[in-house]
Amino acid sequence: VELDEITSAREEAEKSSAGGLSKKQLEAYSDAVVYKIDVPANRYDLLCVEGLSRALRIFLGEMDPPNYEMTGDPVFTMTVQKSNTDQIRPFVVCAVL
């Protein structure tokens, strides 16, 4: 997670209107602080409030990270690498979670 910007609804309205809103119209917007964050594309667990709060609690040391264990018999899958892709992609790594 990366902090992108710290702003408020009022600041966003000022930026987007470029001076087109009156002072009275701007007063209708909140001054409450809004933290805008960037979530990496491979972290789908951070796209919901529960996942984001869990990640923050783990980061702050308020919660231990989850320990996942495999249950049941392992299921084997096959990955095929064809020789015509060796020049483009010489290595293949796979994982099923």
Coordinates of C-alpha atoms in Angstrom, one line a residue:
V1 CA 0.0 0.0 0.0
E2 CA 1.3 3.4 -0.9
L3 CA 0.0 6.7 0.4
D4 CA -0.9 8.7 -2.7
E5 CA -2.4 11.9 -1.3
I6 CA -3.8 13.5 1.9
T7 CA -6.7 15.8 1.0
S8 CA -10.3 16.6 1.9
A9 CA -13.5 16.9 -0.1
R10 CA -13.3 20.7 0.0
E11 CA -9.7 20.6 -1.5
E12 CA -10.9 18.2 -4.2
A13 CA -13.8 20.5 -5.1
E14 CA -11.5 23.5 -5.3
K15 CA -9.1 21.6 -7.6
S16 CA -11.8 20.3 -9.9
S17 CA -13.8 23.5 -10.1
A18 CA -10.7 25.7 -10.8
G19 CA -12.2 28.6 -9.0
G20 CA -15.7 28.1 -10.4
L21 CA -17.4 27.5 -7.0
S22 CA -18.3 30.3 -4.7
K23 CA -17.2 30.4 -1.0
K24 CA -20.7 29.4 0.1
Q25 CA -20.7 26.4 -2.2
L26 CA -17.2 25.3 -1.0
E27 CA -18.4 25.5 2.6
A28 CA -20.8 22.7 1.9
Y29 CA -17.9 20.3 1.4
S30 CA -16.2 18.6 4.3
D31 CA -12.8 19.5 5.7
A32 CA -12.4 16.0 7.1
V33 CA -9.0 14.5 6.2
V34 CA -9.1 11.9 3.4
Y35 CA -6.2 9.6 2.8
K36 CA -5.9 8.3 -0.7
I37 CA -3.9 5.2 -1.1
D38 CA -2.7 3.1 -4.1
V39 CA -3.2 -0.6 -3.9
P40 CA -1.0 -2.9 -6.0
A41 CA -2.7 -4.9 -8.7
N42 CA -1.7 -8.2 -7.2
R43 CA -3.2 -7.5 -3.7
Y44 CA -6.9 -8.2 -4.1
D45 CA -7.1 -8.8 -0.4
L46 CA -6.6 -5.0 0.1
L47 CA -9.6 -4.0 -1.9
C48 CA -12.1 -4.5 0.9
V49 CA -12.3 -2.8 4.3
E50 CA -11.7 -6.1 6.1
G51 CA -8.6 -6.9 4.2
L52 CA -7.1 -3.4 4.4
S53 CA -7.8 -3.2 8.2
R54 CA -6.2 -6.7 8.7
A55 CA -3.1 -5.7 6.8
L56 CA -2.8 -2.4 8.8
R57 CA -3.2 -4.3 12.1
I58 CA -0.5 -6.8 11.1
F59 CA 1.8 -3.9 10.0
L60 CA 1.2 -2.1 13.3
G61 CA 1.9 -5.3 15.3
E62 CA -1.6 -5.5 16.7
M63 CA -2.2 -8.8 15.1
D64 CA -0.1 -11.8 14.1
P65 CA 0.0 -12.6 10.4
P66 CA -2.2 -15.6 9.4
N67 CA -0.5 -19.0 9.2
Y68 CA -2.1 -21.0 6.4
E69 CA -1.9 -24.8 6.4
M70 CA -2.8 -27.3 3.8
T71 CA -5.7 -29.5 4.7
G72 CA -6.6 -32.7 3.0
D73 CA -4.7 -34.6 0.4
P74 CA -2.6 -32.4 -2.1
V75 CA -4.0 -32.1 -5.6
F76 CA -1.4 -32.3 -8.3
T77 CA -1.6 -30.3 -11.4
M78 CA 0.5 -30.3 -14.5
T79 CA 2.1 -27.2 -16.1
V80 CA 3.3 -27.6 -19.7
Q81 CA 6.1 -25.5 -21.1
K82 CA 6.4 -25.8 -24.9
S83 CA 9.8 -25.6 -26.6
N84 CA 8.6 -22.8 -28.9
T85 CA 8.4 -20.4 -25.9
D86 CA 11.9 -21.1 -24.6
Q87 CA 13.3 -18.0 -26.2
I88 CA 10.6 -15.7 -24.9
R89 CA 10.0 -17.2 -21.5
P90 CA 12.8 -19.6 -20.4
F91 CA 11.4 -20.2 -16.9
V92 CA 8.0 -21.1 -15.6
V93 CA 7.0 -20.8 -12.0
C94 CA 3.5 -21.9 -10.8
A95 CA 1.6 -21.9 -7.6
V96 CA -2.0 -22.7 -6.7
L97 CA -3.3 -21.0 -3.6

